[in-house]
PDB file of C-alpha atoms and ligand atoms in Angstrom:
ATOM      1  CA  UNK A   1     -11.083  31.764   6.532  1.00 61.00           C
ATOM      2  CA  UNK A   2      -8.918  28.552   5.806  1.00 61.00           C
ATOM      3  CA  UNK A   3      -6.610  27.384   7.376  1.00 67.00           C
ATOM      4  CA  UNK A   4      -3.368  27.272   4.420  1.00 92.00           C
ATOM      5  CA  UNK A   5      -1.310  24.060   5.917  1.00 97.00           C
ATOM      6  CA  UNK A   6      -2.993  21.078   6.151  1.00 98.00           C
ATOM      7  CA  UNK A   7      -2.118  17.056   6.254  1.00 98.00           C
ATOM      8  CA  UNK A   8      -4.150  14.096   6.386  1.00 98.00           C
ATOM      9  CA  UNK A   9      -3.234  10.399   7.245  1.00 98.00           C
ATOM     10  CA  UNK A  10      -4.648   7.891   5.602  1.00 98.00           C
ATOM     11  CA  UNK A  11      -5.973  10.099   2.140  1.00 98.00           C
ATOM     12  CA  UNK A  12      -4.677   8.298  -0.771  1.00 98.00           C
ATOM     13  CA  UNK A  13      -8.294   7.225  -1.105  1.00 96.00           C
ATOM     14  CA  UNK A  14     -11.830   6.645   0.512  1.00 98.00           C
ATOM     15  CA  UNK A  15     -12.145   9.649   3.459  1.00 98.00           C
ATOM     16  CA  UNK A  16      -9.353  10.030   3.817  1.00 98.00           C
ATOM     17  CA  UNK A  17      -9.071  11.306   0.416  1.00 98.00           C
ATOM     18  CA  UNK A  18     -11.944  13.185   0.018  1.00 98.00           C
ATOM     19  CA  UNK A  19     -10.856  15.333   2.876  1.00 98.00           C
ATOM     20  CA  UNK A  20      -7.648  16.345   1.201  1.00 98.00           C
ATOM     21  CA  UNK A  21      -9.710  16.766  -1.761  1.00 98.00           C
ATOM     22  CA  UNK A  22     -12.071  19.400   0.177  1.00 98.00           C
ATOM     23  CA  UNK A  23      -9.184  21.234   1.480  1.00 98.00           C
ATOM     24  CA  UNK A  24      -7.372  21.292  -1.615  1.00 98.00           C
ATOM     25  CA  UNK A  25     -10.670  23.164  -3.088  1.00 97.00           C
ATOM     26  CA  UNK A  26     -10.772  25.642  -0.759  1.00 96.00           C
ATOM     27  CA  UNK A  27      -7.147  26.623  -1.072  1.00 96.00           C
ATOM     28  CA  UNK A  28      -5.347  25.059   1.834  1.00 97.00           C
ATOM     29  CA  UNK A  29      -1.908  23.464   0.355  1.00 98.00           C
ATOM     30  CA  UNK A  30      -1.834  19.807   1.426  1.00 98.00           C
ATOM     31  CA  UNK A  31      -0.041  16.833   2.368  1.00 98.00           C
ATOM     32  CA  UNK A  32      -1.255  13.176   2.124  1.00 98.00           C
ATOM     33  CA  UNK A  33      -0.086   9.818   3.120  1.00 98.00           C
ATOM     34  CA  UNK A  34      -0.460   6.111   2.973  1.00 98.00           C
ATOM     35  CA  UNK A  35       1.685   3.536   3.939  1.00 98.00           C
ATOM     36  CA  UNK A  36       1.965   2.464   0.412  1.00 97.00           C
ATOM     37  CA  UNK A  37       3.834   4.094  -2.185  1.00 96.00           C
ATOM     38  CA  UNK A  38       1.179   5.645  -3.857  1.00 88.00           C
ATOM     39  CA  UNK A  39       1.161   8.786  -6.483  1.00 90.00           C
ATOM     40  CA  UNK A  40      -2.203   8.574  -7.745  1.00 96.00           C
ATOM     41  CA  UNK A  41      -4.188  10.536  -5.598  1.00 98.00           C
ATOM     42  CA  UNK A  42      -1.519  13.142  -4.942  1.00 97.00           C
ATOM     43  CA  UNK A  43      -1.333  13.808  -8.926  1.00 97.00           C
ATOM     44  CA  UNK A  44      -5.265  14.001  -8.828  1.00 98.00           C
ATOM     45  CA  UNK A  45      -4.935  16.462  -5.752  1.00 98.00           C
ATOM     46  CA  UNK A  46      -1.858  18.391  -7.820  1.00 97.00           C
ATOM     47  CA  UNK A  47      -4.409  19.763 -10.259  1.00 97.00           C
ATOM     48  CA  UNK A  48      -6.011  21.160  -7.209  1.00 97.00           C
ATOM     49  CA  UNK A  49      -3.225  22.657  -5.363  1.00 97.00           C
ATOM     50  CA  UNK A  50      -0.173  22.186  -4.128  1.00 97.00           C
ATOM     51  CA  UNK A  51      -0.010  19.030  -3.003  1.00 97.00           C
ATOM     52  CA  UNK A  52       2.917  16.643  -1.042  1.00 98.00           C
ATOM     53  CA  UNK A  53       2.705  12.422  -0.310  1.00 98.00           C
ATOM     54  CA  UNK A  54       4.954  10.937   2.442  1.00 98.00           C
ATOM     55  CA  UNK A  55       5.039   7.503   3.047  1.00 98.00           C
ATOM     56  CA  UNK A  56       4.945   6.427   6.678  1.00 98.00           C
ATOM     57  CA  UNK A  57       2.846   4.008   8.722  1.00 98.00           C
ATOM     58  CA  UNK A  58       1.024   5.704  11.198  1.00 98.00           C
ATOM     59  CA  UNK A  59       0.466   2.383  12.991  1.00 98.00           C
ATOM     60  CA  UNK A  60       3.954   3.133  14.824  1.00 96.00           C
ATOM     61  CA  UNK A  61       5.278   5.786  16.730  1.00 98.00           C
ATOM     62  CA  UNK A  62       7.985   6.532  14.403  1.00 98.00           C
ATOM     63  CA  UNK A  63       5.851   6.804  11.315  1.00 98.00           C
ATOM     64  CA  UNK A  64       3.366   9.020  12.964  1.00 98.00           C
ATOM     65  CA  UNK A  65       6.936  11.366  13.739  1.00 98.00           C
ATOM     66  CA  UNK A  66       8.063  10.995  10.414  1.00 98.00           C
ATOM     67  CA  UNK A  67       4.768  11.875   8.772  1.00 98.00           C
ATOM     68  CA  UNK A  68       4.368  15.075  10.871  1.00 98.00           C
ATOM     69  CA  UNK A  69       8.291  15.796  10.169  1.00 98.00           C
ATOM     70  CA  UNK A  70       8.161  15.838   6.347  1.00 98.00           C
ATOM     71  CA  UNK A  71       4.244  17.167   6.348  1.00 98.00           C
ATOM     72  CA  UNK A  72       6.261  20.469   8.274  1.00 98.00           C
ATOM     73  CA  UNK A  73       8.985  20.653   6.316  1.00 98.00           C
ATOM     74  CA  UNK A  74       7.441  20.479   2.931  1.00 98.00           C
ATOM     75  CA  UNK A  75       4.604  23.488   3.887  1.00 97.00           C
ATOM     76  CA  UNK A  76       6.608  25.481   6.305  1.00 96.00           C
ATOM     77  CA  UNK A  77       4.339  25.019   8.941  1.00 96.00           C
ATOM     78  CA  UNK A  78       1.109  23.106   9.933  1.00 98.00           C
ATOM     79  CA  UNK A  79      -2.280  24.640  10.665  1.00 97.00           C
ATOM     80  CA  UNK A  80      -4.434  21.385  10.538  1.00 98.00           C
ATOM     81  CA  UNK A  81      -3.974  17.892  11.236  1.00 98.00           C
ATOM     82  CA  UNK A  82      -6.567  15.090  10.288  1.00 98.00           C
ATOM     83  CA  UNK A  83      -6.132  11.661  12.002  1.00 98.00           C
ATOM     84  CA  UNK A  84      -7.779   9.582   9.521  1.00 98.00           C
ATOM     85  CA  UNK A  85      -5.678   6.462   9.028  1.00 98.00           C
ATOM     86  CA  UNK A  86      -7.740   3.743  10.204  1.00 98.00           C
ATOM     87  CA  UNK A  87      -8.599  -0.383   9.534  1.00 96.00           C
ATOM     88  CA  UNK A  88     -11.663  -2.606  10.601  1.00 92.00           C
ATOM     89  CA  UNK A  89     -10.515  -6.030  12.305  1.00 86.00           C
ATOM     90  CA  UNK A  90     -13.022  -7.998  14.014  1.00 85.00           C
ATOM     91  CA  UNK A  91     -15.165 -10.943  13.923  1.00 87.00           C
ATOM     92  CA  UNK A  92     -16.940 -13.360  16.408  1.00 93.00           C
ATOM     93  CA  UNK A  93     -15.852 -12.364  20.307  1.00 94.00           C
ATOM     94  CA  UNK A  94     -14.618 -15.875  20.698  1.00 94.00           C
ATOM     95  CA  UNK A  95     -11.858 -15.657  17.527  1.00 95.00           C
ATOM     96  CA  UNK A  96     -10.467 -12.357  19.271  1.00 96.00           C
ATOM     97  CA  UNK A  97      -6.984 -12.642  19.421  1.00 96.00           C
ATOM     98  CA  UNK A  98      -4.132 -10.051  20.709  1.00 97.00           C
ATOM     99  CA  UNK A  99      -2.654  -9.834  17.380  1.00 96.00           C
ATOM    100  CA  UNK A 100      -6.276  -8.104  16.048  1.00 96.00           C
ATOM    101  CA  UNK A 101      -6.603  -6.184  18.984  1.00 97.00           C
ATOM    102  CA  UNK A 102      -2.966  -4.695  18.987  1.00 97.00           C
ATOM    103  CA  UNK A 103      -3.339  -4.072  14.915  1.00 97.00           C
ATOM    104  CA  UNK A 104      -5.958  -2.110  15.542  1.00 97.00           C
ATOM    105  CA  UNK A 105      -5.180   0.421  18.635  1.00 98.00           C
ATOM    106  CA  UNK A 106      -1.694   0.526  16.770  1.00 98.00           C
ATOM    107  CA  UNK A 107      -3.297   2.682  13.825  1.00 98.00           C
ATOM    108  CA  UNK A 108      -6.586   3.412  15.281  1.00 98.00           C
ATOM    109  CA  UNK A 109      -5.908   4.822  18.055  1.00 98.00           C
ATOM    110  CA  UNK A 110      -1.690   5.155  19.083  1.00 98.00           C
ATOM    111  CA  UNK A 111      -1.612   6.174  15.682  1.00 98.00           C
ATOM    112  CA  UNK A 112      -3.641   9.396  16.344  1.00 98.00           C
ATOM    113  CA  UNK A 113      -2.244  10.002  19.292  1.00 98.00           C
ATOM    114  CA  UNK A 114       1.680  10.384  18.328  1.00 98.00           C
ATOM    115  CA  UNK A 115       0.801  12.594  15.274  1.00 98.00           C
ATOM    116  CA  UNK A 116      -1.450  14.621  17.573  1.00 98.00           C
ATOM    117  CA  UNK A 117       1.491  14.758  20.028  1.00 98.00           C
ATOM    118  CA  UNK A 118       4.285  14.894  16.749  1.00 98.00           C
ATOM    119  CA  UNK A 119       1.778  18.234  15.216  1.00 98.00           C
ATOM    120  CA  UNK A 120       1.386  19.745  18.834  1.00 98.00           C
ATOM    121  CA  UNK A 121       5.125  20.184  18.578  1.00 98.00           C
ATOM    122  CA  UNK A 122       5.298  22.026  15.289  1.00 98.00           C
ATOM    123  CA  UNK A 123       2.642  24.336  16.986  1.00 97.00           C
ATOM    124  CA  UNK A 124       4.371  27.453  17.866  1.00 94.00           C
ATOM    125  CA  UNK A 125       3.635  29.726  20.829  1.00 90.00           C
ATOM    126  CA  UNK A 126       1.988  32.945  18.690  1.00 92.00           C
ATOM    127  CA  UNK A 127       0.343  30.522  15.808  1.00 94.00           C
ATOM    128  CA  UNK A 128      -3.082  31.024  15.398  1.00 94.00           C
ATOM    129  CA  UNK A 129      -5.823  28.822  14.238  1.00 96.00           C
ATOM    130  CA  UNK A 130      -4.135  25.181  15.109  1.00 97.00           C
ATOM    131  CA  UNK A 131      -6.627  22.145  14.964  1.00 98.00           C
ATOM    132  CA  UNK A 132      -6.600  18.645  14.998  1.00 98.00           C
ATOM    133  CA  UNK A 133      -9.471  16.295  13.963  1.00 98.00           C
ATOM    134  CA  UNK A 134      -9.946  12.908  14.682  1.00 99.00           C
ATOM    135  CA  UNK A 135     -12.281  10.678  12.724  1.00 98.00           C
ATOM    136  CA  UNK A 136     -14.086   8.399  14.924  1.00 98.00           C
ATOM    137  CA  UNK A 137     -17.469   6.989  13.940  1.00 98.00           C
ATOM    138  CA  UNK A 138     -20.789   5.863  15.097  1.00 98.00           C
ATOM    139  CA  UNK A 139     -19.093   3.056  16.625  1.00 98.00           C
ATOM    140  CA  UNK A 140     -17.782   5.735  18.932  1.00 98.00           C
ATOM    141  CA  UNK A 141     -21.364   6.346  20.539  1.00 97.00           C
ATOM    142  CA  UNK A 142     -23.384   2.940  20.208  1.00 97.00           C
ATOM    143  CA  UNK A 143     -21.979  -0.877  19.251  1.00 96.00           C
ATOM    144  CA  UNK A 144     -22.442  -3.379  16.858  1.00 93.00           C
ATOM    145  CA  UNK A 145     -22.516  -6.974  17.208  1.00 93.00           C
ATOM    146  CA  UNK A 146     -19.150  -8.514  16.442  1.00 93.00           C
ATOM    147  CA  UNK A 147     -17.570  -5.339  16.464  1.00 95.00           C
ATOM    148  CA  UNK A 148     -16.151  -5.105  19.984  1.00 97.00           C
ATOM    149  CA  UNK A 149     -12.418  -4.167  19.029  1.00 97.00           C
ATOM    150  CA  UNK A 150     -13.426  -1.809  16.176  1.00 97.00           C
ATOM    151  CA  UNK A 151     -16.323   0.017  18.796  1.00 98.00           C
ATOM    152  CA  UNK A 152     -13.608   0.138  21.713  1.00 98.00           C
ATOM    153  CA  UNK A 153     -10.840   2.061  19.321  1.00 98.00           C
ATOM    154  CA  UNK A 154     -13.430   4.322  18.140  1.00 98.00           C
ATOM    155  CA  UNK A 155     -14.764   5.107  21.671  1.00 98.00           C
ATOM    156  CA  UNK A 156     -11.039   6.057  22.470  1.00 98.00           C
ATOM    157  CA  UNK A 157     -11.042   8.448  20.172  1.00 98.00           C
ATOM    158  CA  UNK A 158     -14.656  10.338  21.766  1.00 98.00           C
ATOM    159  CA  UNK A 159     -12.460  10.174  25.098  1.00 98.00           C
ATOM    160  CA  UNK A 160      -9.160  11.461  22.808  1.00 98.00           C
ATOM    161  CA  UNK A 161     -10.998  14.238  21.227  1.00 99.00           C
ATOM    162  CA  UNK A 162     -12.156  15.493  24.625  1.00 98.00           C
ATOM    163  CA  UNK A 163      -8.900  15.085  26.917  1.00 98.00           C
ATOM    164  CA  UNK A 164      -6.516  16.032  23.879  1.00 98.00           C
ATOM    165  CA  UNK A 165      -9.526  19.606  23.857  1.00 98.00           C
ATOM    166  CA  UNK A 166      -8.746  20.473  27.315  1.00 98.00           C
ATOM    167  CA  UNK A 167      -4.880  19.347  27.414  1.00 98.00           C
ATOM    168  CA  UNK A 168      -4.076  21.639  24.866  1.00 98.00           C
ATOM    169  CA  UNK A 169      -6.597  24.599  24.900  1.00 98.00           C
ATOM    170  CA  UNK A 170      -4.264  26.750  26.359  1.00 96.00           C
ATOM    171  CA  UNK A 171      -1.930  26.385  23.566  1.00 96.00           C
ATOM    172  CA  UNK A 172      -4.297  27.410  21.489  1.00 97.00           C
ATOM    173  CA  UNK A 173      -4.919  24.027  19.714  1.00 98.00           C
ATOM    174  CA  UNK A 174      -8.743  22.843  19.149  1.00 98.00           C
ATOM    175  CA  UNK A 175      -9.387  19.428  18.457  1.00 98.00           C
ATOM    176  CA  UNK A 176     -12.567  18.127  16.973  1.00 98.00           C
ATOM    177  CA  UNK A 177     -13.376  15.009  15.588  1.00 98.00           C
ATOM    178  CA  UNK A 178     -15.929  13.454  12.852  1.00 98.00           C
ATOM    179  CA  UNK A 179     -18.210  10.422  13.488  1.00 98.00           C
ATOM    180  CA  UNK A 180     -19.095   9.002   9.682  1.00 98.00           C
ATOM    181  CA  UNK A 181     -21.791   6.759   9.426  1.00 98.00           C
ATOM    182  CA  UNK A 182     -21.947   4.003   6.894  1.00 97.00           C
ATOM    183  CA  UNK A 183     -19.851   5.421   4.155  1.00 98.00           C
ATOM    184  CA  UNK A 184     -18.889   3.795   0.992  1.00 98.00           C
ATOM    185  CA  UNK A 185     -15.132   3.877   0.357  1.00 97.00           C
ATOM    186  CA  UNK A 186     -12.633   0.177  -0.328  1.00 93.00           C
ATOM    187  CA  UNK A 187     -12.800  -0.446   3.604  1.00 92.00           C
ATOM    188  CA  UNK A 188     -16.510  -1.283   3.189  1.00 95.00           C
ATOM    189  CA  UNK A 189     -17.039  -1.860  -0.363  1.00 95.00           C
ATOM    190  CA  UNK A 190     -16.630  -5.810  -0.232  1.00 94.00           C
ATOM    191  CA  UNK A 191     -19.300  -5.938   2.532  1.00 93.00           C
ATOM    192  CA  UNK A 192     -21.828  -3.208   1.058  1.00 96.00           C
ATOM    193  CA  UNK A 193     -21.669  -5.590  -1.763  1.00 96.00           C
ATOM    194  CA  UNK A 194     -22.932  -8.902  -0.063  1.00 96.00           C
ATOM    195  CA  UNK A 195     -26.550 -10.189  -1.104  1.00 96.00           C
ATOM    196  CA  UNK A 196     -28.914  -7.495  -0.162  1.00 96.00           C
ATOM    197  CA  UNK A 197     -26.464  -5.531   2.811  1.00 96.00           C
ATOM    198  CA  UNK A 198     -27.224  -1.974   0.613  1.00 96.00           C
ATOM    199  CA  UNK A 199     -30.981  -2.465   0.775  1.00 96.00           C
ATOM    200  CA  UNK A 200     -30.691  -3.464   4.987  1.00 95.00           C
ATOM    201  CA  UNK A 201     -28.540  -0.728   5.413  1.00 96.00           C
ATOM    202  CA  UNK A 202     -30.677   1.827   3.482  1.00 96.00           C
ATOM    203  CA  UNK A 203     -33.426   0.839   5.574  1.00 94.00           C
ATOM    204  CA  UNK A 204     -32.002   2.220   8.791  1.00 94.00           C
ATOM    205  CA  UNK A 205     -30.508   5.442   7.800  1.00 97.00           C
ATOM    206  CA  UNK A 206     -33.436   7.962   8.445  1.00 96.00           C
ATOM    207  CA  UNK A 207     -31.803  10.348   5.122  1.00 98.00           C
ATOM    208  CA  UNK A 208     -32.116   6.574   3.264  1.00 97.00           C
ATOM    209  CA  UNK A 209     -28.969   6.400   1.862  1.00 98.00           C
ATOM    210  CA  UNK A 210     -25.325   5.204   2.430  1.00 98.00           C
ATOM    211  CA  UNK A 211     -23.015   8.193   2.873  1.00 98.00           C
ATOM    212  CA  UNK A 212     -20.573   9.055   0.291  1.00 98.00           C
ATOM    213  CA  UNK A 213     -16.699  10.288   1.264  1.00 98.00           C
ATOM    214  CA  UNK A 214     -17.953  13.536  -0.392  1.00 98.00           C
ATOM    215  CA  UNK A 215     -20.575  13.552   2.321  1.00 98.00           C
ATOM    216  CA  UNK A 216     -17.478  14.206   5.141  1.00 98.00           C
ATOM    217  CA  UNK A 217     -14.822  16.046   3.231  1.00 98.00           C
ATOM    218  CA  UNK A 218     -16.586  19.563   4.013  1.00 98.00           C
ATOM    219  CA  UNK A 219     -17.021  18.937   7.764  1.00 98.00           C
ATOM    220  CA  UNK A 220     -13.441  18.559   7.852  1.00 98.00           C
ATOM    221  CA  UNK A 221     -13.227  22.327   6.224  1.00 98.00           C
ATOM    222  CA  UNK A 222     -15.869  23.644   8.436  1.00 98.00           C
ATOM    223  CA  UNK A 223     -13.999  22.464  11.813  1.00 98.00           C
ATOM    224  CA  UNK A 224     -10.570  23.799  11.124  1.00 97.00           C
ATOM    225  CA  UNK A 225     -11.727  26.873   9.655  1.00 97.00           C
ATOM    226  CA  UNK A 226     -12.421  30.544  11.483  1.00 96.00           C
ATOM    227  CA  UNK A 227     -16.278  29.625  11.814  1.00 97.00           C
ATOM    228  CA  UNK A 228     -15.251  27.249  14.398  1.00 98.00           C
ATOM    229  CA  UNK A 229     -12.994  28.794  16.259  1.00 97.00           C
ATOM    230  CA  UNK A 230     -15.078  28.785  19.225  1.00 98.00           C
ATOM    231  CA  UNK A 231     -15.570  24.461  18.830  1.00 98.00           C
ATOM    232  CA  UNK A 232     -13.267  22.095  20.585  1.00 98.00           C
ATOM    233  CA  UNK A 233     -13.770  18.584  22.545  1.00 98.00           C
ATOM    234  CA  UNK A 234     -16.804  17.932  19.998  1.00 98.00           C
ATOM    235  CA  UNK A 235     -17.783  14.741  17.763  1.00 98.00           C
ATOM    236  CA  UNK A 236     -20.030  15.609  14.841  1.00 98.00           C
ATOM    237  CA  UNK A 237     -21.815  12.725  13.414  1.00 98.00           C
ATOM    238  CA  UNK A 238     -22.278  12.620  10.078  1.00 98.00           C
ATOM    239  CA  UNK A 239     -24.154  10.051   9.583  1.00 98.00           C
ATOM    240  CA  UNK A 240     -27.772  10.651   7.511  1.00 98.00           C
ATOM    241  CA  UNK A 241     -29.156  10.503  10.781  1.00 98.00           C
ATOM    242  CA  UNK A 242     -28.295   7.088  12.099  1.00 97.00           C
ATOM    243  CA  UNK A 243     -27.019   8.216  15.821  1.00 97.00           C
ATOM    244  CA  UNK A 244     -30.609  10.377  16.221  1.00 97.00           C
ATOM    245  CA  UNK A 245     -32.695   7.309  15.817  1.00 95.00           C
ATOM    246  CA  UNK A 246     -34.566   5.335  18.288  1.00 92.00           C
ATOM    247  CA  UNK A 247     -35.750   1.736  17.879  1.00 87.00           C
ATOM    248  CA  UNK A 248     -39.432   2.142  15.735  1.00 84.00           C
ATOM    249  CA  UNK A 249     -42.713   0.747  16.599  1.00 87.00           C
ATOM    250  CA  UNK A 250     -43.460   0.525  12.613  1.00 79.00           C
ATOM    251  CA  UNK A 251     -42.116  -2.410  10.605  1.00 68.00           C
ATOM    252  CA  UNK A 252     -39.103  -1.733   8.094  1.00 61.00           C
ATOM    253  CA  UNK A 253     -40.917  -0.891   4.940  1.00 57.00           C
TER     254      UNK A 253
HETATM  255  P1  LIG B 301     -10.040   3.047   3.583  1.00 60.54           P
HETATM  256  O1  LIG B 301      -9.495   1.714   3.931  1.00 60.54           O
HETATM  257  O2  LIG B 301     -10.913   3.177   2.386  1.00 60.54           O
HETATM  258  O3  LIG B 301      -8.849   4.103   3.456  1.00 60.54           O
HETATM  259  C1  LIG B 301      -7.850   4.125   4.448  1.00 60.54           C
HETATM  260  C2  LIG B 301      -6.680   4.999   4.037  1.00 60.54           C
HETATM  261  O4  LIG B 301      -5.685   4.859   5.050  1.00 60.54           O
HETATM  262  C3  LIG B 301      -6.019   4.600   2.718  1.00 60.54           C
HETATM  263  O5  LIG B 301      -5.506   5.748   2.071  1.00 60.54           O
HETATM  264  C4  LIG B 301      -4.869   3.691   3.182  1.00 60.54           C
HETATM  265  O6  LIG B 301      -3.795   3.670   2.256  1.00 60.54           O
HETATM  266  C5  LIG B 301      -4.461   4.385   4.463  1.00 60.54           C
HETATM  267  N1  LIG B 301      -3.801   3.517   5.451  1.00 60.54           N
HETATM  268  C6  LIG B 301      -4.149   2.254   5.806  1.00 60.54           C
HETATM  269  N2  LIG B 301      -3.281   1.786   6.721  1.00 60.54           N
HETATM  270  C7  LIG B 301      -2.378   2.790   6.960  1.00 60.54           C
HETATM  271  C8  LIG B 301      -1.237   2.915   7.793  1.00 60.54           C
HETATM  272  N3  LIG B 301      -0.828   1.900   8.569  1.00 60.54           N
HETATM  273  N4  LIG B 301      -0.552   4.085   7.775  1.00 60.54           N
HETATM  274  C9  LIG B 301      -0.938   5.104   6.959  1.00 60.54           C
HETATM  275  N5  LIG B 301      -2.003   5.027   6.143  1.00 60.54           N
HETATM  276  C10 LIG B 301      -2.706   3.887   6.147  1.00 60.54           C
HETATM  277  O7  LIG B 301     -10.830   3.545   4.897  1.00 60.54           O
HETATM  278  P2  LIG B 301     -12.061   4.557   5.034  1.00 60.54           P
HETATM  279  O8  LIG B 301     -13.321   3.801   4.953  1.00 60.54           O
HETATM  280  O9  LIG B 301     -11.852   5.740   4.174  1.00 60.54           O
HETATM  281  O10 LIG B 301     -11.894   4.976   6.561  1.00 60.54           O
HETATM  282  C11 LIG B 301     -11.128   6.089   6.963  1.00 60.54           C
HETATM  283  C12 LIG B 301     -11.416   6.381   8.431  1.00 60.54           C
HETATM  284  O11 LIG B 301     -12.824   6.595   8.616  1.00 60.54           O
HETATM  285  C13 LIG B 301     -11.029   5.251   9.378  1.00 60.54           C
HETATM  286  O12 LIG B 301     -10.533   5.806  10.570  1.00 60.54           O
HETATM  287  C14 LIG B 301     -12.356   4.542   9.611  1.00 60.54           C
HETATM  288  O13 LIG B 301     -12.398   3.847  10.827  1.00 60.54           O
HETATM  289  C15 LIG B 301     -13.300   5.724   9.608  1.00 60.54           C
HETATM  290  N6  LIG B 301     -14.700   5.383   9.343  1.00 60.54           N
HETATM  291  C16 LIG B 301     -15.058   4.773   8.156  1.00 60.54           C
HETATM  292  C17 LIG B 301     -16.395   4.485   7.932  1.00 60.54           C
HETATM  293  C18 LIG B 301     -16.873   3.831   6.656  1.00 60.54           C
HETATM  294  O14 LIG B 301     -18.064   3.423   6.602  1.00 60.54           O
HETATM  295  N7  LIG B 301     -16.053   3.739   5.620  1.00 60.54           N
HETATM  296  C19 LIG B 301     -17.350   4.777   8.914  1.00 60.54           C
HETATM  297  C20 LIG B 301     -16.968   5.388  10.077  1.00 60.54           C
HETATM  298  C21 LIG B 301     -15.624   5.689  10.281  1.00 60.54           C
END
């Protein structure tokens, strides 16, 4: 069964997006947001359903409240919240600086926290069904080079999806989250399309190809929906297979 009352940060495009887009098809009535004004994707998800954009920036405590404030008060109440807002700064370990590092845990991690803590408020006693899922990534489970404040928010979030599981089971809240592999949406698009990056990439992903926002929209569905009902404190991976792989003996073809 679906879950009717759903918002997503982050969704005016990319995963984001196609999340809002999957729950739009199978009936849930939706809200999105960006930080931008941004009407585009919420007339594209209007044809779907009925669909709501607020405005907030999730990479501050009182955006995250604001989001979850309107998100309620347009649908009447919340079954289903997806933390997806996120953004990639890094480079080499010696240009780290504390501005990077706080940009980051501000939306990539606080950020999913106060609109976890914001939804778990709307939550009432008797509701049924509540969820929350948290997209994290492969970077939650292994690291890349040059990647070490991008890997350490999305390992927060494999600790987050666990302790927010057991703080709130007994409210009746599940929380879940998604680890995406290499998936081709604007945050990655300028880097997919460096010199032969596609090909490398393609190489390592045992399914052989990079993963579309299409390719997580439905595992979004799946986790806040009836059939999981018994599923909390997990990270999926969806990922073609990249976080099953072992180093090879053979040479990349
Ligand atoms: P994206 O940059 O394509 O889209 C991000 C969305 O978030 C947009 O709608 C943008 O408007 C919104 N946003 C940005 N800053 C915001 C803010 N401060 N407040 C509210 N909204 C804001 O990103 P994406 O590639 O779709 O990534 C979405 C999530 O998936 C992120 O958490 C990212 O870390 C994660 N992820 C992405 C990949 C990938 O390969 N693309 C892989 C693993 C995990």
């Amino acid at each position: 069964m679906v879950r009717p009352c759903v918002c997503v940060t982050g969704s005016t495009h990319g995963i984001g997006f196609a999340i809002a887009k999957a729950f739009a098809k199978s009936g849930a009535r939706i809200v999105i947001n960006s930080h931008e004004a941004d009407t585009t994707a919420a007339r594209e998800l209007g044809a779907l359903t009925e669909c709501h954009f607020v405005q907030a920036d999730l990479s501050n405590v009182e955006g995250a409240n604001h989001f979850i404030e309107q998100a309620h008060q347009r649908l009447g109440s919340l079954d289903t919240l997806v933390n997806n807002a996120g953004t990639f700064t890094d480079g080499d370990f010696g240009t780290l600086d504390a501005q990077m590092f706080d940009r980051a845990f501000d939306l990539n991690v606080k950020g999913y926290l106060f609109a976890a803590q914001a939804f778990a408020a709307k939550v009432s006693g008797d509701q049924q069904g509540a969820s929350i899922i948290c997209i994290g990534s492969t970077n939650s489970l292994a690291a890349e080079k040059n990647s070490v404040i991008y890997d350490s928010t999305k390992g927060a979030i494999l600790m987050m999806v666990r302790s927010l599981a057991v703080s709130l089971a007994e409210r009746g809240i599940r929380v879940n989250g998604i680890g995406p592999g290499i998936v081709e949406t604007p945050l990655t698009q300028a880097g997919l399309d460096q010199g032969d990056t596609r090909k490398v990439l393609r190489r390592q992903i045992p399914l052989g190809r990079i993963g579309q926002p299409d390719d997580i929209g439905p595992t979004a569905v799946f986790l806040a929906s009836e059939a999981a009902d018994y599923i909390t404190g997990q990270m999926l991976y969806v990922d073609g297979g990249i976080s099953a792989q072992q180093m090879s003996w053979d040479a990349p073809g």
